[in-house]
């Protein structure tokens, strides 16, 4: 059976009903069973695809269960709507659904066939050879990569009988909505973002391209402006403020007065902020300024940082603007996850407003940047400062004092007796797969690179940024130039908590790293590149790119949720399971300043172990002492008049 069902007969009555009304998975199964002119194999494959979709959408069902009655019951609350399925099918990797990549792709193809069967799936978009001449002319102006990013958007516009000169922002937004609601697609928003990016590139670099701007709906670029759009005096003031953060001025390096080190001011901060933290503050300032412009403040009137915080009402305007963006994103997500046809609950007039309940670290970061500007750079009044602090307290999330629920669940999955052995042997497994003769040298080298990265995360709980930044000789140390690798060394200023790392490596780790260096790294690194995990040119792989690559591969191969920081948690929890109560050692391993921090974050998993031991004690006691002799149950007493 092909990936697309070929309908060569008119729609029957069940299909007409499905096309014109709501349809859930139970309806789909019934329609497939009674639909005429389907071969037995086709009928079985389509029904199997619907049942698999039900198991994915209803995680309380056993993913490998075969209880058709339970599946049919659950299918009654699974709408056969593309938007509903998109939010669930593509939320996790195929391995986390218990499927191989090819099997998952086949599932999606079959579900599209189900929608086509009932006339609820749009016709395929025209390919490049089927575009009308105006669109073909634009298509030929692009490189192959940019053609890939625009072909779907071109096909959609052509299908809507639009000319290239008739494209506008609403067309792009409609394209994203159509993709999300009418088709099965992993990333409708990303599809629109890629179309807009490639369109904008072409508009700026191809003279004959239609001069119609398209923006990426919902992305940062939609409202933020580059600093060059603001007056030069504002740009200078921003740099002066950030120079103080980075301690790049002689006044900050050699102050004429040392203030109380417990007081939160620039002068009490004797160490400079990291470049990453400085860039975060830079972007937060950009977000704040863009909010004022979006709310109607003339851009030419923002001449210095004082204009962001004075009058103080501007701080409230900025925070409300960004808070409304968070609220809108949450509303859209709730709508996306709401089953089709479900009743929308409208809060009563007496219901307490949830206005004050929207709190995110991003909102708090913008507020904190404004507070520091107001307090240390612009020296606003104490009354205004008190107002700012109160406003920030309304958007600041509670301080994290323990491991998050998400990380706790991820860690419990890691500790599963079937999963944990796969994790600790995963680096060796990847390295073994890299020796497959059919692999090209670069593909084998990438497998070996991930093997080394996982091995280091397993035996040395580094943060992602430090892992990606490892350099040969500087961080990967040998006792003598021609000797074996002995340890990893990171200076204090390179580590988040400013505590140096000097970590001996076990022999099996050294052997794996050396094999990667001898056989594989040369296929990834350009001459002169000194990074253990090389990127393009003389750069290393970014922490983000390395983390994404590790996560995608791990989730595909192991089948559980992953991020690089989880390996840091796993290492110390396994240590505590083997050595209960050794929190001081864990504190030193992680570089925590206070053992209370270590206790707060890692006593939970150890408590799971303690509870399991307690259960063993009770179980053994029950076996040892046996149950007491039980007297026969008494007959219930009857009351007069019961007869």
CSV table of C-alpha atoms in Angstrom, one decimal, residues 35 59 61 100 125 138 178 240 252 256 286 328 332 370 375 453 482 486 495 555 597 636:
chain,number,residue,atom,x,y,z
A,35,UNK,CA,-16.0,1.4,4.6
A,59,UNK,CA,-0.6,7.9,28.0
A,61,UNK,CA,-2.9,3.2,28.4
A,100,UNK,CA,11.4,3.2,15.5
A,125,UNK,CA,0.7,21.2,-2.4
A,138,UNK,CA,11.0,33.0,-8.2
A,178,UNK,CA,-3.5,25.9,7.8
A,240,UNK,CA,28.7,52.1,29.7
A,252,UNK,CA,35.6,49.0,38.6
A,256,UNK,CA,38.5,54.4,45.2
A,286,UNK,CA,16.7,45.6,24.3
A,328,UNK,CA,-1.1,35.1,25.1
A,332,UNK,CA,-2.7,29.6,22.7
A,370,UNK,CA,15.4,47.6,35.1
A,375,UNK,CA,19.3,51.8,41.5
A,453,UNK,CA,30.6,13.6,25.2
A,482,UNK,CA,53.6,12.1,24.7
A,486,UNK,CA,45.2,11.7,32.8
A,495,UNK,CA,33.3,27.5,36.0
A,555,UNK,CA,15.9,9.9,23.2
A,597,UNK,CA,21.9,23.4,48.9
A,636,UNK,CA,-24.0,-9.3,61.0
